[in-house]
PDB file of C-alpha atoms in Angstrom:
ATOM      1  CA  MET A  89      95.527  25.676 134.513  1.00 48.00           C
ATOM      2  CA  ARG A  90      97.617  29.014 136.030  1.00 49.00           C
ATOM      3  CA  GLU A  91      97.370  27.458 139.778  1.00 52.00           C
ATOM      4  CA  LYS A  92      99.439  24.527 138.552  1.00 75.00           C
ATOM      5  CA  ALA A  93     101.464  25.780 135.973  1.00 88.00           C
ATOM      6  CA  ILE A  94     105.049  26.980 136.154  1.00 94.00           C
ATOM      7  CA  VAL A  95     106.596  29.692 133.981  1.00 96.00           C
ATOM      8  CA  TYR A  96     110.419  29.666 133.911  1.00 96.00           C
ATOM      9  CA  VAL A  97     112.326  32.686 132.258  1.00 97.00           C
ATOM     10  CA  LEU A  98     115.768  32.108 130.989  1.00 96.00           C
ATOM     11  CA  ASP A  99     117.118  35.647 130.158  1.00 93.00           C
ATOM     12  CA  ASP A 100     120.375  37.388 131.333  1.00 90.00           C
ATOM     13  CA  ASP A 101     119.058  40.699 131.423  1.00 91.00           C
ATOM     14  CA  GLU A 102     117.733  41.101 135.103  1.00 94.00           C
ATOM     15  CA  ARG A 103     115.244  44.135 133.682  1.00 95.00           C
ATOM     16  CA  ILE A 104     113.744  41.694 131.213  1.00 94.00           C
ATOM     17  CA  ARG A 105     113.586  39.002 133.705  1.00 95.00           C
ATOM     18  CA  THR A 106     111.879  41.020 136.558  1.00 96.00           C
ATOM     19  CA  SER A 107     109.305  42.625 134.038  1.00 96.00           C
ATOM     20  CA  LEU A 108     108.159  39.191 132.966  1.00 96.00           C
ATOM     21  CA  GLU A 109     108.109  38.140 136.607  1.00 97.00           C
ATOM     22  CA  ALA A 110     105.552  41.285 137.274  1.00 96.00           C
ATOM     23  CA  LEU A 111     103.271  40.968 134.313  1.00 96.00           C
ATOM     24  CA  LEU A 112     103.029  36.794 134.613  1.00 96.00           C
ATOM     25  CA  SER A 113     102.697  37.085 138.631  1.00 94.00           C
ATOM     26  CA  SER A 114      99.964  39.643 137.853  1.00 94.00           C
ATOM     27  CA  VAL A 115      97.675  37.129 136.022  1.00 93.00           C
ATOM     28  CA  GLY A 116      98.393  34.508 138.049  1.00 92.00           C
ATOM     29  CA  TYR A 117     101.032  32.049 136.928  1.00 94.00           C
ATOM     30  CA  ALA A 118     103.991  30.822 138.813  1.00 94.00           C
ATOM     31  CA  VAL A 119     107.261  32.376 138.145  1.00 96.00           C
ATOM     32  CA  ARG A 120     110.633  30.766 138.271  1.00 96.00           C
ATOM     33  CA  LEU A 121     113.737  33.501 137.053  1.00 97.00           C
ATOM     34  CA  PHE A 122     117.012  31.966 135.820  1.00 96.00           C
ATOM     35  CA  GLU A 123     119.826  33.895 134.384  1.00 92.00           C
ATOM     36  CA  ASP A 124     122.421  31.078 133.764  1.00 91.00           C
ATOM     37  CA  PRO A 125     121.578  27.889 131.323  1.00 91.00           C
ATOM     38  CA  GLU A 126     123.514  25.608 133.857  1.00 90.00           C
ATOM     39  CA  VAL A 127     121.332  26.749 137.124  1.00 92.00           C
ATOM     40  CA  PHE A 128     118.172  26.478 135.100  1.00 92.00           C
ATOM     41  CA  LEU A 129     119.162  22.651 133.941  1.00 89.00           C
ATOM     42  CA  ASN A 130     120.679  21.634 137.316  1.00 90.00           C
ATOM     43  CA  SER A 131     117.553  23.028 139.344  1.00 91.00           C
ATOM     44  CA  PRO A 132     114.630  20.580 140.584  1.00 89.00           C
ATOM     45  CA  LYS A 133     111.566  20.831 138.187  1.00 87.00           C
ATOM     46  CA  PRO A 134     107.972  19.750 139.805  1.00 85.00           C
ATOM     47  CA  ASP A 135     106.149  17.358 137.342  1.00 82.00           C
ATOM     48  CA  LEU A 136     103.759  20.099 136.405  1.00 87.00           C
ATOM     49  CA  PRO A 137     102.672  21.806 133.019  1.00 90.00           C
ATOM     50  CA  SER A 138     105.455  24.632 132.455  1.00 93.00           C
ATOM     51  CA  CYS A 139     106.892  26.167 129.620  1.00 94.00           C
ATOM     52  CA  LEU A 140     110.246  28.099 129.136  1.00 95.00           C
ATOM     53  CA  ILE A 141     110.668  31.858 127.954  1.00 96.00           C
ATOM     54  CA  LEU A 142     114.292  31.785 126.485  1.00 95.00           C
ATOM     55  CA  ASP A 143     116.430  34.759 125.235  1.00 93.00           C
ATOM     56  CA  LEU A 144     117.899  33.875 122.209  1.00 89.00           C
ATOM     57  CA  ASN A 145     121.484  35.393 123.759  1.00 84.00           C
ATOM     58  CA  LEU A 146     122.634  34.182 126.747  1.00 83.00           C
ATOM     59  CA  GLY A 147     126.020  35.560 127.126  1.00 76.00           C
ATOM     60  CA  LYS A 148     128.614  33.317 126.564  1.00 79.00           C
ATOM     61  CA  SER A 149     125.433  30.648 125.257  1.00 79.00           C
ATOM     62  CA  SER A 150     122.961  30.460 122.948  1.00 82.00           C
ATOM     63  CA  GLY A 151     119.476  29.667 123.504  1.00 86.00           C
ATOM     64  CA  LEU A 152     119.058  27.143 120.914  1.00 84.00           C
ATOM     65  CA  ASP A 153     122.197  24.926 122.303  1.00 82.00           C
ATOM     66  CA  LEU A 154     119.563  25.249 125.265  1.00 84.00           C
ATOM     67  CA  GLN A 155     116.817  24.087 123.485  1.00 86.00           C
ATOM     68  CA  ARG A 156     118.749  21.719 121.706  1.00 82.00           C
ATOM     69  CA  SER A 157     119.845  19.935 125.110  1.00 79.00           C
ATOM     70  CA  LEU A 158     116.339  20.274 126.394  1.00 80.00           C
ATOM     71  CA  ALA A 159     114.768  18.337 123.558  1.00 72.00           C
ATOM     72  CA  MET A 160     114.688  15.117 125.252  1.00 65.00           C
ATOM     73  CA  ASP A 161     112.033  16.830 127.139  1.00 57.00           C
ATOM     74  CA  ALA A 162     109.181  17.777 125.201  1.00 56.00           C
ATOM     75  CA  ALA A 163     106.730  18.349 127.994  1.00 64.00           C
ATOM     76  CA  LEU A 164     108.677  21.828 128.335  1.00 87.00           C
ATOM     77  CA  PRO A 165     107.440  24.147 125.560  1.00 93.00           C
ATOM     78  CA  VAL A 166     110.217  26.881 124.463  1.00 94.00           C
ATOM     79  CA  ILE A 167     109.240  30.482 123.782  1.00 96.00           C
ATOM     80  CA  PHE A 168     111.850  32.107 122.492  1.00 94.00           C
ATOM     81  CA  LEU A 169     111.988  36.013 123.324  1.00 92.00           C
ATOM     82  CA  THR A 170     115.307  38.077 121.653  1.00 90.00           C
ATOM     83  CA  GLY A 171     116.178  41.193 120.500  1.00 86.00           C
ATOM     84  CA  PHE A 172     117.808  40.128 117.946  1.00 82.00           C
ATOM     85  CA  GLY A 173     116.058  37.664 115.834  1.00 80.00           C
ATOM     86  CA  ASP A 174     116.465  36.876 111.905  1.00 83.00           C
ATOM     87  CA  ILE A 175     114.213  34.548 109.770  1.00 90.00           C
ATOM     88  CA  SER A 176     117.103  31.668 109.339  1.00 88.00           C
ATOM     89  CA  THR A 177     117.202  31.351 113.340  1.00 87.00           C
ATOM     90  CA  ALA A 178     113.237  31.648 113.765  1.00 89.00           C
ATOM     91  CA  VAL A 179     112.874  28.805 111.323  1.00 90.00           C
ATOM     92  CA  SER A 180     115.687  26.719 113.387  1.00 86.00           C
ATOM     93  CA  ALA A 181     114.377  27.639 116.900  1.00 89.00           C
ATOM     94  CA  ILE A 182     110.745  26.651 115.099  1.00 88.00           C
ATOM     95  CA  LYS A 183     112.139  23.355 113.098  1.00 88.00           C
ATOM     96  CA  SER A 184     113.937  22.446 116.526  1.00 83.00           C
ATOM     97  CA  GLY A 185     109.944  22.249 118.204  1.00 84.00           C
ATOM     98  CA  ALA A 186     110.005  26.093 119.883  1.00 89.00           C
ATOM     99  CA  SER A 187     106.409  27.162 120.506  1.00 90.00           C
ATOM    100  CA  GLU A 188     106.891  30.726 119.487  1.00 93.00           C
ATOM    101  CA  PHE A 189     109.351  33.086 118.410  1.00 94.00           C
ATOM    102  CA  LEU A 190     108.669  36.508 119.839  1.00 93.00           C
ATOM    103  CA  LEU A 191     110.588  39.791 119.604  1.00 92.00           C
ATOM    104  CA  LYS A 192     111.525  42.309 122.435  1.00 90.00           C
ATOM    105  CA  PRO A 193     109.985  44.502 123.274  1.00 89.00           C
ATOM    106  CA  ILE A 194     107.081  42.396 123.578  1.00 90.00           C
ATOM    107  CA  GLU A 195     103.521  43.470 123.921  1.00 93.00           C
ATOM    108  CA  GLU A 196     101.384  41.263 126.638  1.00 93.00           C
ATOM    109  CA  GLU A 197      98.786  40.783 123.749  1.00 95.00           C
ATOM    110  CA  VAL A 198     101.248  38.787 122.187  1.00 95.00           C
ATOM    111  CA  LEU A 199     103.250  37.106 124.877  1.00 96.00           C
ATOM    112  CA  LEU A 200     100.135  35.949 127.219  1.00 96.00           C
ATOM    113  CA  PRO A 201      98.354  34.161 124.627  1.00 97.00           C
ATOM    114  CA  ALA A 202     101.462  32.584 123.361  1.00 96.00           C
ATOM    115  CA  VAL A 203     102.248  31.278 127.051  1.00 97.00           C
ATOM    116  CA  THR A 204      98.731  29.663 127.493  1.00 95.00           C
ATOM    117  CA  MET A 205      99.284  27.751 124.632  1.00 95.00           C
ATOM    118  CA  ALA A 206     102.245  26.577 125.357  1.00 94.00           C
ATOM    119  CA  LEU A 207     101.063  25.587 128.927  1.00 94.00           C
ATOM    120  CA  ILE A 208      97.882  24.207 126.770  1.00 93.00           C
ATOM    121  CA  GLU A 209     100.617  21.710 124.725  1.00 91.00           C
ATOM    122  CA  ALA A 210     102.862  21.021 128.378  1.00 90.00           C
ATOM    123  CA  GLN A 211      99.345  19.837 129.901  1.00 91.00           C
ATOM    124  CA  GLU A 212      98.489  17.716 127.159  1.00 91.00           C
ATOM    125  CA  GLN A 213     102.328  16.416 127.229  1.00 86.00           C
ATOM    126  CA  CYS A 214     101.681  15.671 131.171  1.00 85.00           C
ATOM    127  CA  ASN A 215      98.602  13.968 130.657  1.00 89.00           C
ATOM    128  CA  MET A 216      99.820  11.553 127.817  1.00 90.00           C
ATOM    129  CA  ARG A 217     103.143  11.121 130.245  1.00 86.00           C
ATOM    130  CA  ARG A 218     100.909  10.140 132.908  1.00 89.00           C
ATOM    131  CA  ILE A 219      98.510   7.638 130.807  1.00 94.00           C
ATOM    132  CA  GLN A 220     101.755   5.909 129.377  1.00 93.00           C
ATOM    133  CA  GLN A 221     103.219   5.455 133.018  1.00 92.00           C
ATOM    134  CA  GLN A 222     100.002   4.271 134.134  1.00 95.00           C
ATOM    135  CA  THR A 223     100.008   1.806 131.182  1.00 94.00           C
ATOM    136  CA  SER A 224     103.263   0.829 131.709  1.00 94.00           C
ATOM    137  CA  ARG A 225     102.605  -0.040 135.159  1.00 95.00           C
ATOM    138  CA  ASN A 226      99.384  -2.396 134.209  1.00 94.00           C
ATOM    139  CA  TYR A 227     101.091  -4.006 131.852  1.00 93.00           C
ATOM    140  CA  GLU A 228     103.944  -4.755 134.436  1.00 94.00           C
ATOM    141  CA  SER A 229     101.333  -6.105 136.547  1.00 95.00           C
ATOM    142  CA  LEU A 230     100.266  -8.563 134.600  1.00 94.00           C
ATOM    143  CA  THR A 231     101.391 -12.194 134.947  1.00 94.00           C
ATOM    144  CA  PRO A 232     103.668 -13.933 132.279  1.00 92.00           C
ATOM    145  CA  ARG A 233     100.796 -16.054 130.706  1.00 91.00           C
ATOM    146  CA  GLU A 234      98.462 -13.014 130.291  1.00 92.00           C
ATOM    147  CA  LYS A 235     101.055 -11.258 128.724  1.00 93.00           C
ATOM    148  CA  GLU A 236     101.346 -13.723 126.137  1.00 92.00           C
ATOM    149  CA  VAL A 237      97.435 -13.551 125.924  1.00 92.00           C
ATOM    150  CA  LEU A 238      97.742  -9.750 125.258  1.00 93.00           C
ATOM    151  CA  PRO A 239      98.686  -9.419 121.858  1.00 93.00           C
ATOM    152  CA  PHE A 240      95.990 -11.600 120.500  1.00 92.00           C
ATOM    153  CA  ILE A 241      93.060  -9.566 122.690  1.00 91.00           C
ATOM    154  CA  VAL A 242      94.475  -6.158 121.353  1.00 92.00           C
ATOM    155  CA  ARG A 243      94.076  -7.776 117.813  1.00 93.00           C
ATOM    156  CA  GLY A 244      90.304  -8.785 118.483  1.00 93.00           C
ATOM    157  CA  PHE A 245      91.206 -12.608 118.521  1.00 92.00           C
ATOM    158  CA  LEU A 246      88.169 -14.589 120.169  1.00 92.00           C
ATOM    159  CA  ASN A 247      88.942 -16.744 123.628  1.00 90.00           C
ATOM    160  CA  LYS A 248      88.975 -19.772 121.186  1.00 92.00           C
ATOM    161  CA  GLN A 249      91.214 -17.833 118.368  1.00 92.00           C
ATOM    162  CA  THR A 250      93.524 -17.205 121.198  1.00 91.00           C
ATOM    163  CA  ALA A 251      93.715 -20.518 122.753  1.00 90.00           C
ATOM    164  CA  TYR A 252      94.131 -22.233 119.171  1.00 91.00           C
ATOM    165  CA  GLU A 253      96.985 -19.809 118.271  1.00 88.00           C
ATOM    166  CA  LEU A 254      98.744 -20.716 122.014  1.00 88.00           C
ATOM    167  CA  GLY A 255      97.990 -24.461 121.392  1.00 82.00           C
TER     168      GLY A 255
END
């Protein structure tokens, strides 16, 4: 999975960004670094399994606020990494969908498994999204009559039953 996955790092501390990049790159992950939430939000993101390592305190903005704005993109699991975490903030982050809430300084034995799990989750979500897109394309390719018959087939009706129901 590592050759196709991207780990985004959004932290306002350059030392943290570069150390995370060194660690994650050393084990084969593609890493993209950001210090500004707006730049991150506006950057193109390929349709690949990805996760975001997100600092809780981003200068003028909050990682929790960014997480809320990303909530529509369920395929991007968020791992919070902060030096100033408390229980209520951690609970709020997890309830809002964060994969993990980790404290700085972080050990690689803790971070790497968290990234692996987040990317597995992202891969599953990408697979589901592709299946849904293909299903939608298949449905749209049906004729109007086939769309009329489909609900009966899905419910297990026999041909005779479907014909009777449709008159």
